[in-house]
CSV table of C-alpha atoms in Angstrom, one decimal:
chain,number,residue,atom,x,y,z
A,1,MET,CA,-10.3,-5.8,-14.9
A,2,SER,CA,-8.3,-6.4,-12.1
A,3,VAL,CA,-8.6,-5.0,-8.6
A,4,THR,CA,-7.1,-1.9,-7.7
A,5,SER,CA,-3.8,-1.1,-6.2
A,6,ARG,CA,-5.2,0.3,-3.4
A,7,TYR,CA,-7.5,-2.5,-2.4
A,8,ARG,CA,-4.6,-5.2,-2.9
A,9,GLU,CA,-2.4,-3.1,-0.5
A,10,ALA,CA,-4.8,-2.6,1.9
A,11,TRP,CA,-5.3,-6.3,2.3
A,12,GLU,CA,-1.6,-6.8,2.1
A,13,GLY,CA,-1.1,-4.4,5.4
A,14,PHE,CA,-3.8,-6.2,6.9
A,15,TRP,CA,-2.3,-9.4,6.4
A,16,ARG,CA,1.1,-8.5,7.3
A,17,GLU,CA,-0.2,-7.3,10.6
A,18,ALA,CA,-2.4,-9.8,11.7
A,19,PRO,CA,-1.4,-12.1,14.3
A,20,GLY,CA,-0.9,-16.0,13.7
A,21,GLU,CA,-2.8,-17.8,16.2
A,22,PRO,CA,-6.3,-19.2,15.6
A,23,GLY,CA,-9.2,-16.9,16.3
A,24,ALA,CA,-7.4,-13.2,16.1
A,25,VAL,CA,-8.8,-12.1,13.3
A,26,PHE,CA,-12.3,-10.6,13.4
A,27,TRP,CA,-14.3,-13.2,10.9
A,28,ASP,CA,-11.8,-16.2,11.6
A,29,ALA,CA,-14.6,-17.9,13.3
A,30,GLU,CA,-13.9,-21.9,14.3
A,31,PRO,CA,-15.0,-23.8,11.2
A,32,VAL,CA,-17.5,-25.6,13.1
A,33,LEU,CA,-19.5,-22.4,13.6
A,34,THR,CA,-18.8,-21.3,10.0
A,35,VAL,CA,-18.1,-23.4,6.9
A,36,GLY,CA,-19.7,-26.8,8.8
A,37,PRO,CA,-23.2,-25.1,8.9
A,38,HIS,CA,-22.9,-23.7,5.6
A,39,LEU,CA,-21.6,-27.0,4.0
A,40,ALA,CA,-24.9,-28.4,5.5
A,41,LEU,CA,-26.7,-25.9,3.7
A,42,PHE,CA,-24.8,-26.4,0.2
A,43,GLU,CA,-23.8,-29.8,0.0
A,44,PRO,CA,-27.4,-31.0,-1.1
A,45,TYR,CA,-27.1,-28.6,-4.2
A,46,LEU,CA,-23.6,-30.0,-5.4
A,47,ALA,CA,-24.3,-31.8,-8.5
A,48,ASP,CA,-20.7,-33.4,-8.6
A,49,PRO,CA,-18.8,-33.3,-5.0
A,50,ALA,CA,-15.6,-34.9,-6.6
A,51,LEU,CA,-14.9,-31.9,-8.3
A,52,PRO,CA,-12.1,-29.7,-7.2
A,53,LEU,CA,-13.3,-27.2,-4.7
A,54,VAL,CA,-11.9,-23.6,-4.5
A,55,ASP,CA,-12.0,-21.5,-1.2
A,56,LEU,CA,-11.9,-18.0,-2.8
A,57,GLY,CA,-10.7,-15.6,-0.3
A,58,CYS,CA,-9.3,-18.1,1.8
A,59,GLY,CA,-7.2,-15.6,4.0
A,60,ASN,CA,-5.5,-18.0,6.6
A,61,GLY,CA,-6.8,-20.7,5.6
A,62,THR,CA,-8.8,-22.1,8.8
A,63,GLN,CA,-12.0,-22.7,6.6
A,64,THR,CA,-10.1,-24.3,4.1
A,65,ARG,CA,-8.3,-26.7,5.9
A,66,TYR,CA,-11.7,-27.7,7.1
A,67,LEU,CA,-12.8,-28.2,3.7
A,68,ALA,CA,-10.1,-30.4,2.5
A,69,ASP,CA,-10.9,-32.7,5.3
A,70,ARG,CA,-14.2,-33.3,3.3
A,71,PHE,CA,-13.3,-32.7,-0.1
A,72,PRO,CA,-10.5,-34.7,-2.3
A,73,HIS,CA,-9.0,-31.3,-3.9
A,74,VAL,CA,-9.3,-28.2,-2.3
A,75,LEU,CA,-7.5,-25.1,-3.1
A,76,GLY,CA,-7.1,-22.1,-1.2
A,77,VAL,CA,-7.0,-19.1,-3.4
A,78,ASP,CA,-6.6,-15.5,-2.0
A,79,LEU,CA,-5.5,-11.8,-3.7
A,80,SER,CA,-2.9,-11.4,-0.7
A,81,ALA,CA,0.2,-13.2,-0.4
A,82,ALA,CA,0.7,-12.2,3.1
A,83,ALA,CA,-2.7,-14.1,3.8
A,84,LEU,CA,-1.4,-17.0,1.8
A,85,ASP,CA,1.8,-17.0,3.9
A,86,HIS,CA,-0.4,-17.3,7.1
A,87,ALA,CA,-2.4,-20.4,5.5
A,88,ARG,CA,0.8,-22.1,4.1
A,89,ARG,CA,2.6,-21.8,8.1
A,90,SER,CA,-0.6,-23.0,9.3
A,91,ASP,CA,-0.9,-26.2,7.3
A,92,PRO,CA,2.6,-27.9,7.6
A,93,ALA,CA,1.1,-31.2,6.6
A,94,GLY,CA,-0.1,-29.6,3.1
A,95,GLN,CA,-3.8,-30.7,3.6
A,96,ALA,CA,-4.8,-28.1,1.0
A,97,SER,CA,-3.1,-26.2,-1.7
A,98,TYR,CA,-2.9,-22.6,-1.7
A,99,ARG,CA,-2.5,-19.7,-4.6
A,100,GLN,CA,-2.3,-16.2,-5.2
A,101,LEU,CA,-5.3,-15.4,-7.5
A,102,ASP,CA,-7.1,-11.9,-8.4
A,103,ALA,CA,-10.4,-13.4,-9.5
A,104,ALA,CA,-11.7,-10.3,-10.7
A,105,GLU,CA,-9.3,-10.6,-13.5
A,106,LYS,CA,-10.5,-12.8,-16.5
A,107,ASP,CA,-7.3,-14.2,-17.8
A,108,GLU,CA,-6.5,-15.5,-14.4
A,109,ALA,CA,-9.8,-17.1,-13.8
A,110,GLN,CA,-9.7,-18.4,-17.1
A,111,ALA,CA,-6.2,-20.0,-16.8
A,112,LEU,CA,-7.5,-21.3,-13.4
A,113,HIS,CA,-10.2,-23.2,-14.7
A,114,ALA,CA,-8.3,-24.5,-17.7
A,115,GLU,CA,-5.9,-26.2,-15.3
A,116,LEU,CA,-8.7,-27.4,-13.0
A,117,GLY,CA,-11.7,-28.1,-15.2
A,118,ASP,CA,-15.1,-27.4,-13.5
A,119,THR,CA,-15.0,-26.7,-9.6
A,120,ASN,CA,-17.2,-25.8,-6.9
A,121,VAL,CA,-16.8,-22.7,-5.3
A,122,TYR,CA,-16.8,-21.5,-1.8
A,123,MET,CA,-16.9,-17.9,-1.0
A,124,ARG,CA,-17.6,-16.1,2.2
A,125,GLY,CA,-17.7,-12.2,2.9
A,126,VAL,CA,-15.8,-11.2,-0.1
A,127,LEU,CA,-18.4,-9.4,-2.4
A,128,HIS,CA,-19.2,-6.8,0.1
A,129,GLN,CA,-15.2,-6.0,0.7
A,130,CYS,CA,-14.8,-5.6,-3.3
A,131,GLU,CA,-14.4,-2.1,-4.6
A,132,PRO,CA,-18.1,-1.3,-6.6
A,133,ASP,CA,-16.2,-1.7,-9.9
A,134,ASP,CA,-15.0,-5.1,-9.3
A,135,ARG,CA,-18.0,-6.7,-8.1
A,136,GLN,CA,-19.5,-8.0,-11.2
A,137,SER,CA,-16.2,-8.8,-12.6
A,138,LEU,CA,-15.5,-11.1,-9.4
A,139,VAL,CA,-18.7,-12.8,-9.9
A,140,ASP,CA,-17.9,-13.4,-13.9
A,141,GLY,CA,-14.7,-15.1,-12.6
A,142,ILE,CA,-16.8,-17.0,-10.3
A,143,ALA,CA,-18.9,-18.0,-13.2
A,144,THR,CA,-15.8,-19.0,-15.2
A,145,LEU,CA,-14.6,-21.4,-12.6
A,146,VAL,CA,-17.9,-22.8,-11.9
A,147,GLY,CA,-18.1,-23.7,-15.6
A,148,ASP,CA,-21.1,-26.1,-16.6
A,149,ARG,CA,-20.9,-28.7,-13.6
A,150,GLY,CA,-19.8,-26.6,-10.4
A,151,ARG,CA,-21.6,-24.7,-8.2
A,152,ALA,CA,-21.1,-21.1,-6.5
A,153,CYS,CA,-21.9,-21.1,-2.8
A,154,LEU,CA,-21.6,-17.8,-1.3
A,155,VAL,CA,-22.2,-16.0,1.9
A,156,GLU,CA,-22.2,-12.3,2.3
A,157,LEU,CA,-23.3,-9.8,4.6
A,158,SER,CA,-26.8,-8.5,4.4
A,159,GLY,CA,-27.4,-4.8,4.2
A,160,THR,CA,-28.2,-4.2,7.7
A,161,ALA,CA,-24.9,-5.7,8.8
A,162,LYS,CA,-23.2,-2.3,8.2
A,163,GLN,CA,-25.4,-0.9,10.6
A,164,VAL,CA,-24.2,-3.7,13.2
A,165,LEU,CA,-20.5,-2.9,12.3
A,166,ARG,CA,-20.8,1.1,12.7
A,167,GLY,CA,-22.4,0.6,15.9
A,168,LEU,CA,-19.7,-1.3,17.3
A,169,ALA,CA,-17.3,1.4,15.8
A,170,ASP,CA,-18.8,4.4,17.5
A,171,GLY,CA,-19.1,2.8,20.8
A,172,PRO,CA,-17.9,5.0,24.0
A,173,GLU,CA,-14.5,2.7,23.7
A,174,GLY,CA,-14.2,2.5,20.1
A,175,PRO,CA,-14.4,-0.5,18.0
A,176,PRO,CA,-13.5,-3.9,19.9
A,177,PRO,CA,-10.0,-4.8,19.4
A,178,LYS,CA,-10.3,-7.4,16.5
A,179,LEU,CA,-12.4,-5.1,14.8
A,180,ALA,CA,-10.1,-2.1,14.8
A,181,PRO,CA,-7.5,-2.9,12.2
A,182,VAL,CA,-10.4,-3.9,9.6
A,183,PHE,CA,-11.1,-0.4,9.8
A,184,ARG,CA,-7.7,1.2,10.3
A,185,HIS,CA,-6.3,-0.6,7.0
A,186,GLY,CA,-9.9,0.8,5.1
A,187,LEU,CA,-11.2,-2.7,4.8
A,188,ALA,CA,-14.8,-1.6,6.3
A,189,PRO,CA,-17.1,-3.3,4.2
A,190,GLY,CA,-19.2,-1.6,1.4
A,191,GLU,CA,-22.8,-1.6,0.6
A,192,VAL,CA,-23.9,-4.6,-1.2
A,193,ALA,CA,-27.9,-4.6,-1.2
A,194,ASP,CA,-29.3,-7.9,-0.6
A,195,GLU,CA,-30.9,-7.9,-4.1
A,196,ALA,CA,-27.8,-7.4,-5.9
A,197,VAL,CA,-26.1,-10.1,-5.4
A,198,PRO,CA,-28.7,-12.5,-7.4
A,199,GLU,CA,-28.5,-9.7,-10.1
A,200,TYR,CA,-24.6,-10.2,-10.4
A,201,LEU,CA,-25.1,-14.0,-10.6
A,202,HIS,CA,-28.0,-13.8,-13.3
A,203,SER,CA,-25.7,-11.2,-15.2
A,204,ALA,CA,-22.7,-13.8,-14.9
A,205,GLY,CA,-24.9,-16.3,-16.7
A,206,LEU,CA,-25.6,-18.2,-13.4
A,207,THR,CA,-28.9,-19.2,-11.9
A,208,VAL,CA,-29.8,-19.0,-8.0
A,209,LEU,CA,-30.9,-22.8,-7.1
A,210,ALA,CA,-31.2,-21.8,-3.1
A,211,SER,CA,-30.8,-19.1,-0.4
A,212,GLY,CA,-31.5,-18.1,2.9
A,213,ARG,CA,-30.3,-16.5,5.9
A,214,MET,CA,-28.0,-17.3,8.6
A,215,PRO,CA,-26.1,-15.2,11.1
A,216,LEU,CA,-22.2,-15.0,10.3
A,217,LYS,CA,-20.5,-15.6,13.4
A,218,SER,CA,-17.0,-13.7,14.7
A,219,THR,CA,-14.3,-14.3,17.0
A,220,GLU,CA,-15.2,-11.3,18.8
A,221,TYR,CA,-17.4,-10.8,22.0
A,222,ARG,CA,-19.4,-8.1,23.3
A,223,PRO,CA,-18.9,-6.7,27.1
A,224,ASP,CA,-22.0,-8.9,28.1
A,225,GLY,CA,-19.8,-11.8,27.0
A,226,THR,CA,-22.2,-13.0,23.6
A,227,ARG,CA,-20.4,-13.3,20.7
A,228,ILE,CA,-21.0,-10.6,17.8
A,229,GLU,CA,-23.0,-12.2,15.0
A,230,LEU,CA,-23.7,-10.3,11.7
A,231,PRO,CA,-26.8,-10.7,9.7
A,232,SER,CA,-25.6,-12.6,6.5
A,233,THR,CA,-27.5,-14.3,3.3
A,234,TRP,CA,-26.3,-17.3,1.9
A,235,LEU,CA,-27.1,-18.3,-2.2
A,236,VAL,CA,-26.3,-21.4,-4.1
A,237,ALA,CA,-25.8,-20.8,-8.0
A,238,GLY,CA,-24.8,-22.6,-10.9
A,239,ARG,CA,-25.9,-23.1,-14.8
A,240,SER,CA,-29.3,-24.1,-15.1
């Protein structure tokens, strides 16, 4: 099963309109506040850090470039060609490689695994944005990429995050400027129950090795100057 054309076009529209400067996208916080703390949690569970690392849903590549400074072979993949245009323009030195991929499409995941072998996968905030019918297919694709030796390192919004986002959107002045395009393009996060994520992983043949909670920082601020943070859950999974 591949993603719906509506979903694909929504992302293309979002990234075509997105500014190119750092921090212009709501979730594009500095790597030292996002993937950096995540790596501190994930790295002890990587059975083989030398495996290729796939940044799934890489967007404009901010986190991908950080990963490329720390792992020997990093590939950023995204559903949106427009997002990858941003990533390549922001990476003139070619620290990482980038490729369009529909990870919910079985054949595409299998082809990438045939090329790279087992990989470690980092995915931040993608599952809750998926159409409900695509979620298991996406996690199945991750399991294909991970293979026998890799690890899936996932960060997903907690169920309570939607209430925070809705509260921001319903404020007297409307959603904050960086959040408004997310809603305008129909990318508001869906409801993925916290307990559903381990179930998707189990159904894909993966075992959760570790999990916990950590706020996911955004690039947007409240009127009082505090940075907006969203409740999130992190998980590491692999073959048992």
